[in-house]
Short mmCIF file of C-alpha atoms and ligand atoms in Angstrom, two decimals:
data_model
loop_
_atom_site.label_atom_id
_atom_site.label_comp_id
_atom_site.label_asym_id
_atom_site.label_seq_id
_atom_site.Cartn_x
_atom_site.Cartn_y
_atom_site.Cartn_z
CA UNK V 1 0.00 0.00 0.00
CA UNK V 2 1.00 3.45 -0.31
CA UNK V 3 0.66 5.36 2.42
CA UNK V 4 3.50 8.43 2.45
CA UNK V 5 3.23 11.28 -0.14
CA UNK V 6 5.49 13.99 -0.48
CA UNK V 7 5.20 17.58 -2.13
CA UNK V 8 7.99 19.57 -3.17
CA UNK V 9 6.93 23.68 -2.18
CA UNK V 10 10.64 25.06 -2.45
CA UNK V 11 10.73 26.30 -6.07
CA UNK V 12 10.93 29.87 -6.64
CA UNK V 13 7.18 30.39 -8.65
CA UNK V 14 9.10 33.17 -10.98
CA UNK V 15 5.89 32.26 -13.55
CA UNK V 16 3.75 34.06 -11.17
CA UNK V 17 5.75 37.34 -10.34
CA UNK V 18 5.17 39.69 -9.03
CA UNK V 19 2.94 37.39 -7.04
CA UNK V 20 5.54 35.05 -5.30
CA UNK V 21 7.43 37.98 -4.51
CA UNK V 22 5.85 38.06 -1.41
CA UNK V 23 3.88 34.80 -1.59
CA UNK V 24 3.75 31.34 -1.88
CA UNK V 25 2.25 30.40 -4.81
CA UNK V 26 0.64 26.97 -3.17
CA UNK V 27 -1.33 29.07 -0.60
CA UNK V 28 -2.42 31.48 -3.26
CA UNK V 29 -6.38 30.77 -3.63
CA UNK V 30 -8.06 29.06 -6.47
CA UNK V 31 -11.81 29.73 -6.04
CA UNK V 32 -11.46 30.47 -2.57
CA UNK V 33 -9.44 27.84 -1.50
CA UNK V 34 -5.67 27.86 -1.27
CA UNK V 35 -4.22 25.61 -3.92
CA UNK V 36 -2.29 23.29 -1.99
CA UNK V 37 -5.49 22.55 -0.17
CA UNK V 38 -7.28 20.66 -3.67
CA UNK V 39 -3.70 18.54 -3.39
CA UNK V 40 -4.08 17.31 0.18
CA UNK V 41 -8.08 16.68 -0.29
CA UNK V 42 -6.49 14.75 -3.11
CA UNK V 43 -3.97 12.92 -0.83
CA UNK V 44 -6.52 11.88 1.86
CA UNK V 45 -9.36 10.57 -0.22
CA UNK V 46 -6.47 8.50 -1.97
CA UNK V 47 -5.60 6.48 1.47
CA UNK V 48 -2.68 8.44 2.10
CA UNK V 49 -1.94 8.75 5.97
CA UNK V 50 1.34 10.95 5.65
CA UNK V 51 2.55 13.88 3.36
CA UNK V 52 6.01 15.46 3.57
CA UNK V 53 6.17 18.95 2.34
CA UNK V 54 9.70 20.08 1.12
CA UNK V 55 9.96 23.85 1.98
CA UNK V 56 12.45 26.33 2.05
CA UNK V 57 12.98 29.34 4.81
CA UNK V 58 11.86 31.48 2.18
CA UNK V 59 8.98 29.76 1.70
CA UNK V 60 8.18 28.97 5.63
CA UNK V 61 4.58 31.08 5.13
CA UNK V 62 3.49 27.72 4.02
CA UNK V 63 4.41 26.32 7.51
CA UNK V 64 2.90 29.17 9.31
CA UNK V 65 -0.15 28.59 7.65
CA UNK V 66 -0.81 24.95 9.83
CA UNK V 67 0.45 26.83 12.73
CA UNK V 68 -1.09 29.77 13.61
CA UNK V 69 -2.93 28.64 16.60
CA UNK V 70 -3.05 31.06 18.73
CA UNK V 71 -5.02 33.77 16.13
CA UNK V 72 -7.54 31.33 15.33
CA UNK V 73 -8.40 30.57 18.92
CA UNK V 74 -8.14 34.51 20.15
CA UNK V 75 -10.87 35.17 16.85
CA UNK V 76 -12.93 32.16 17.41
CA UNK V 77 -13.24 33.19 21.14
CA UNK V 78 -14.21 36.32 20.46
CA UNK V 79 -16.44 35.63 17.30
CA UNK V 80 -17.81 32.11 17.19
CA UNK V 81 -18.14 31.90 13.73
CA UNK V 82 -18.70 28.74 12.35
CA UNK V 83 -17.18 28.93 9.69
CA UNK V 84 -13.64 29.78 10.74
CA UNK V 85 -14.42 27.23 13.51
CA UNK V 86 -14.56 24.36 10.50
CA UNK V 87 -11.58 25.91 8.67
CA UNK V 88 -9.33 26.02 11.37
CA UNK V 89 -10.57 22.24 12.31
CA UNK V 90 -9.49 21.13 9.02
CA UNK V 91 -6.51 22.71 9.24
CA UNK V 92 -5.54 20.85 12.46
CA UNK V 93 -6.68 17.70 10.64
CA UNK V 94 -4.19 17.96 7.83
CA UNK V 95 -1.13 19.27 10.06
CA UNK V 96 -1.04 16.30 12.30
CA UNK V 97 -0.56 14.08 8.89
CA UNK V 98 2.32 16.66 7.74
CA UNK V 99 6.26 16.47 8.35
CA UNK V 100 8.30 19.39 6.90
CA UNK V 101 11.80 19.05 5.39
CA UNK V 102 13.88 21.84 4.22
CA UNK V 103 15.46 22.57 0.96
CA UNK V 104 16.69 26.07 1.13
CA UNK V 105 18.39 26.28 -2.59
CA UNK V 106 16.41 25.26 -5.33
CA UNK V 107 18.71 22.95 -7.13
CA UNK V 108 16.03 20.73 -8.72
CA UNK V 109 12.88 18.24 -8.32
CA UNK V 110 15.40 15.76 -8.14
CA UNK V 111 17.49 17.21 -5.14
CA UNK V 112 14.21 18.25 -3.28
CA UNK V 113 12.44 14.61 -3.71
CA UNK V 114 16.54 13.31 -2.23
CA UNK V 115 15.41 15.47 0.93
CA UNK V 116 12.83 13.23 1.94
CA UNK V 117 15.26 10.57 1.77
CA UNK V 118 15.54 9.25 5.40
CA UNK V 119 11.75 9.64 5.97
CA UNK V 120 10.43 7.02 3.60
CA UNK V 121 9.24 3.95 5.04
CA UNK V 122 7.50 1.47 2.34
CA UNK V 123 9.39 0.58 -1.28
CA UNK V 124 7.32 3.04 -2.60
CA UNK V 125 5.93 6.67 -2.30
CA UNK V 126 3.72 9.12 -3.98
CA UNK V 127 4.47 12.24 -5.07
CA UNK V 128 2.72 15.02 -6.31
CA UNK V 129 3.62 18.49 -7.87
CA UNK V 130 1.50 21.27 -6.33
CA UNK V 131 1.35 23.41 -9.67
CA UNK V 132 -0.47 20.82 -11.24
CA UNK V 133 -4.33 20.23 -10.44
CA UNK V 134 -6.40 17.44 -11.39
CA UNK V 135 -9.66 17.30 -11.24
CA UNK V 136 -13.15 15.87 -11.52
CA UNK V 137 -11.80 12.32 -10.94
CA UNK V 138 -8.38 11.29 -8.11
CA UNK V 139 -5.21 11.10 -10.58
CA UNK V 140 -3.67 9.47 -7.21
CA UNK V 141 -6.29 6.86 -6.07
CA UNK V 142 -6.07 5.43 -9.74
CA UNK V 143 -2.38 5.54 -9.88
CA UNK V 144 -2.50 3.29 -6.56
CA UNK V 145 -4.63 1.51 -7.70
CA UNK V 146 -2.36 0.61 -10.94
CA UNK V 147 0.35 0.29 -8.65
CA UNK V 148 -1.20 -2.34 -6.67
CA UNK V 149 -2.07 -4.13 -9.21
CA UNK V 150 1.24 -4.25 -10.82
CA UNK V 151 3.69 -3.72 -7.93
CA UNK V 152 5.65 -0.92 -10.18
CA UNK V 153 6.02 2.88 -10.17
CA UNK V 154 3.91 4.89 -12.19
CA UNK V 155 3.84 8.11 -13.37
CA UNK V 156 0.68 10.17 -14.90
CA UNK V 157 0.67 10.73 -18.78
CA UNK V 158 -0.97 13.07 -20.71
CA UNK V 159 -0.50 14.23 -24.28
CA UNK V 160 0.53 17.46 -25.24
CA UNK V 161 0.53 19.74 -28.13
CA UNK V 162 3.53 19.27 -30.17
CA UNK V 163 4.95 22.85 -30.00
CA UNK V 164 4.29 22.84 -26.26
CA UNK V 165 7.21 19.58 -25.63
CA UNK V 166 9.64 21.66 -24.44
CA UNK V 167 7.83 22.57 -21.63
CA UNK V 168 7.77 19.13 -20.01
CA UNK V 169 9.05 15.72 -19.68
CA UNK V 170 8.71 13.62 -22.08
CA UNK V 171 8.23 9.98 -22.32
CA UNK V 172 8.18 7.16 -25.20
CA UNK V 173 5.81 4.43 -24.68
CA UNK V 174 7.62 0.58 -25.49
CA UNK V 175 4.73 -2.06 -24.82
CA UNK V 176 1.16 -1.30 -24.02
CA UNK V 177 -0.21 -3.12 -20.82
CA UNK V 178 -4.17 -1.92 -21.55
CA UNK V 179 -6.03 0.93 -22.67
CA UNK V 180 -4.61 3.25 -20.19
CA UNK V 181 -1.51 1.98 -18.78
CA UNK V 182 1.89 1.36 -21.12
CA UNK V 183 5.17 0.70 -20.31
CA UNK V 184 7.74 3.73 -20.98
CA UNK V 185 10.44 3.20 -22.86
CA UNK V 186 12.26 6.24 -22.14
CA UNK V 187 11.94 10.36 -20.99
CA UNK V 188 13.69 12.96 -21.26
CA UNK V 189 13.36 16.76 -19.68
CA UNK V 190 12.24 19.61 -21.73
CA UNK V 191 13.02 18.50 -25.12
CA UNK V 192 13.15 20.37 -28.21
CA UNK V 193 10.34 19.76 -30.51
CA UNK V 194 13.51 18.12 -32.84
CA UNK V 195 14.19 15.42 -30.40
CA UNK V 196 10.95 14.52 -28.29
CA UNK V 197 10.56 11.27 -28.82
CA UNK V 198 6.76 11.29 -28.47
CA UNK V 199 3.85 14.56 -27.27
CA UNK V 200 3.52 12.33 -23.72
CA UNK V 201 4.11 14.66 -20.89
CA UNK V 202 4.89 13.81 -17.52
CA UNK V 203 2.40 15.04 -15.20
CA UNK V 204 2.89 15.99 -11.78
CA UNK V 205 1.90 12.75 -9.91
CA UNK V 206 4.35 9.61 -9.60
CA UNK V 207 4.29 6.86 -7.67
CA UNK V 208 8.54 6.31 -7.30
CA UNK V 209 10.37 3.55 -6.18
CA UNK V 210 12.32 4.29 -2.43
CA UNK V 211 15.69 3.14 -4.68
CA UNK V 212 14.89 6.20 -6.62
CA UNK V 213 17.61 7.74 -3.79
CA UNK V 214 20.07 6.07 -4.42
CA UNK V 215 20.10 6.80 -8.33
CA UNK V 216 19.63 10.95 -7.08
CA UNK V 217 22.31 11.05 -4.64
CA UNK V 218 24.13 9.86 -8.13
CA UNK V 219 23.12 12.33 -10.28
CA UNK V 220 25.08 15.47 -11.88
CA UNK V 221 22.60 18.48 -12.80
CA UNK V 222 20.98 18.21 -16.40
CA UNK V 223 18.63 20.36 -18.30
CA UNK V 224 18.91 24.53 -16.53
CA UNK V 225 21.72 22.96 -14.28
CA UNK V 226 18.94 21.46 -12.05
CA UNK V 227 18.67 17.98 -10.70
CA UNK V 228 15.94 16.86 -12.47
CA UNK V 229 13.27 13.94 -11.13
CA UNK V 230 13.05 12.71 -15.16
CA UNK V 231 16.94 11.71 -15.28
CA UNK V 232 16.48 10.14 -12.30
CA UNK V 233 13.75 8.29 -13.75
CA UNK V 234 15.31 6.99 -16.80
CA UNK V 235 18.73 5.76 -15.07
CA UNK V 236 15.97 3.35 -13.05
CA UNK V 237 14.79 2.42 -16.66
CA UNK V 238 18.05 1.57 -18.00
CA UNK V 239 18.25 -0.37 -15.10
CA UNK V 240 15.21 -2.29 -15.89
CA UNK V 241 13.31 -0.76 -13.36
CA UNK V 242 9.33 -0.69 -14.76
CA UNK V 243 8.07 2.22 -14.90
CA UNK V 244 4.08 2.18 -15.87
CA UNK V 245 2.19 5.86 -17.57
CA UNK V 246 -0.91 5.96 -16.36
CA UNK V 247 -3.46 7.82 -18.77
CA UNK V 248 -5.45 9.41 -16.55
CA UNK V 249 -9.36 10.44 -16.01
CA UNK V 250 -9.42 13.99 -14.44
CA UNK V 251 -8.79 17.33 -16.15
CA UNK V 252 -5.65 18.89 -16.11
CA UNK V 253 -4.97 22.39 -14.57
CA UNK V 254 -1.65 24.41 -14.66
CA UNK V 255 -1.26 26.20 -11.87
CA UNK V 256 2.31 27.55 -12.05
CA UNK V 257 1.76 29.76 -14.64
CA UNK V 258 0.00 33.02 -14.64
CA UNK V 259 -2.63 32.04 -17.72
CA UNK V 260 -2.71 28.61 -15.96
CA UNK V 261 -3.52 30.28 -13.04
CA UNK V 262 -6.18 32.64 -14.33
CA UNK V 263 -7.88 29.93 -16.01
CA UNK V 264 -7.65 27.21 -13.24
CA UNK V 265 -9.53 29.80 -11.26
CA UNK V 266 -12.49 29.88 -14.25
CA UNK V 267 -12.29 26.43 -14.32
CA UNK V 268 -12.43 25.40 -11.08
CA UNK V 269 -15.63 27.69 -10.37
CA UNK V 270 -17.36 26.52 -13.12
CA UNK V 271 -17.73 22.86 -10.69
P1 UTP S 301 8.79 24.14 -11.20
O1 UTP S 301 10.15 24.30 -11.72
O2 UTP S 301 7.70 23.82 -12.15
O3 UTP S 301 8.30 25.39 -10.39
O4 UTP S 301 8.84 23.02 -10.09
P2 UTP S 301 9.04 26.59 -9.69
O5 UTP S 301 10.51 26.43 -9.74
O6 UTP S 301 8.44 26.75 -8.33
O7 UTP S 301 8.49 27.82 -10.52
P3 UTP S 301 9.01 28.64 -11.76
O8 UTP S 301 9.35 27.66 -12.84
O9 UTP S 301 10.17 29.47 -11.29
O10 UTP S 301 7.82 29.47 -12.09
C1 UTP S 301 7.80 22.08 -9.87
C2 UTP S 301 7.57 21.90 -8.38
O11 UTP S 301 8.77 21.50 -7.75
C3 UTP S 301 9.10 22.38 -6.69
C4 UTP S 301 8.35 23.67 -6.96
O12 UTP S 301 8.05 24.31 -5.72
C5 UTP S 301 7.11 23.18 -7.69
O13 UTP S 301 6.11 22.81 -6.78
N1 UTP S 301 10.57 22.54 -6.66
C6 UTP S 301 11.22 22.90 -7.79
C7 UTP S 301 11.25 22.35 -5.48
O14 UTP S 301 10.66 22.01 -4.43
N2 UTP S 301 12.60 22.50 -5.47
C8 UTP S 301 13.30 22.85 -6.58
O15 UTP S 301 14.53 22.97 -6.50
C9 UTP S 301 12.58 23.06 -7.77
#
């Protein structure tokens, strides 16, 4: 079973300046709601028990937002409102499932996802990238549900418009498993529209293998000079490691960029 899930919150957000200037972008509200709330929602109705959030000091807002007892109960003393009652309830809810780890320069997925190293209990772990909403249907319950089924890591799959490759990891399929789950061959980060090997983006939710570390703690920067999760991926691969793309249900929202954002916001108020 998969029961640990782990969000990396220590990237800089320069997409959404002037925003994250002064913000972080996974607190910033989508219809309301902060977005790194729709994530966790996501988390617990998939079965998971524990998240680890990789911050950064710059980014310790995030923190402060699980932890500001002592205004909520001063204003719920003095106003019994019920509503702030049940938001502060769910807040306490969700902190006692979350661990914090620090990664104070952003180096890379790949380096942030090594932070959580010595916290991981089972073979395998979820993780899920904040900018990137899904909804309508749980991207992560299906994944685990693939995974259980075939006791591999899996990563979510989506195609993409061919001018837009360079934006995202891409992946090549090799053998197809059924309609919505295929083996990959290969991926590679942010290709040029000359050498993707496919449209098949990697989207932010992967179940990973807890030998993923050990690969990381190998790797030399890549694409940007960041560690990147995708070259971590395909050493595994060229390993033999099987690594399953799930097709998934939901709708995909970007979040981490300021059109994304805008029309995440339409979209998700539109439910
Ligand atoms: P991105 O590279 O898409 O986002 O990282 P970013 O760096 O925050 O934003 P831009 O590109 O400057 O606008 C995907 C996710 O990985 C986290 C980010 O916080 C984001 O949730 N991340 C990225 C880290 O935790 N550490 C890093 O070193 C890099």
């Amino acid at each position: 079973m998969i029961k640990q899930a782990i969000i990396p919150l220590a990237g800089l957000g320069t997409r959404l300046l002037p925003l994250t200037s002064v913000f972080a972008k996974e607190l910033l509200p989508i219809n309301g709601k902060p977005g790194i709330e729709y994530i966790l929602d996501e988390c617990v109705q998939a079965g998971i028990k524990e998240i680890i959030f990789i911050i950064s000091d710059k980014k310790k807002m995030i923190k402060n937002y699980f932890y500001n007892d002592r205004f909520y109960k001063r204003i719920i003393k003095k106003k019994k409102d019920q509503r702030i009652i049940q938001e502060y309830n769910k807040i306490k809810k969700f902190r006692k499932m979350i661990k914090f780890v620090y990664q104070n320069k952003p180096l890379g997925t790949g380096d942030a996802v090594l932070k959580t190293k010595r916290y991981i209990k089972d073979n395998f772990f979820l993780m899920l990238l904040p900018d990137d909403l899904i909804i309508n249907k749980n991207c992560s319950k299906s994944m685990i549900n693939v995974h259980k089924k075939y006791k591999s890591s899996v990563i979510a799959g989506m195609n993409v418009k061919k001018k837009d490759v360079s934006r995202w990891g891409i992946f090549r399929l090799s053998k197809k498993i059924n309609k919505n789950n295929y083996l990959i061959k290969d991926v590679i980060e942010k290709p040029s529209m000359k050498y993707a090997p496919s449209n098949k983006a990697v989207i932010g939710r992967y179940i990973l293998p807890k030998k993923i570390f050990v690969r990381l703690s190998k790797l030399k920067p890549g694409k940007g000079g960041e560690i990147h999760i995708t070259d971590a991926i395909q050493s595994l691969i060229n390993q033999n490691e099987p690594f399953i793309a799930h097709n998934f249900f939901g709708k995909y929202l970007d979040c981490g960029s300021m059109n994304g954002y805008i029309k995440s916001n339409l979209e998700i108020s539109k439910i």
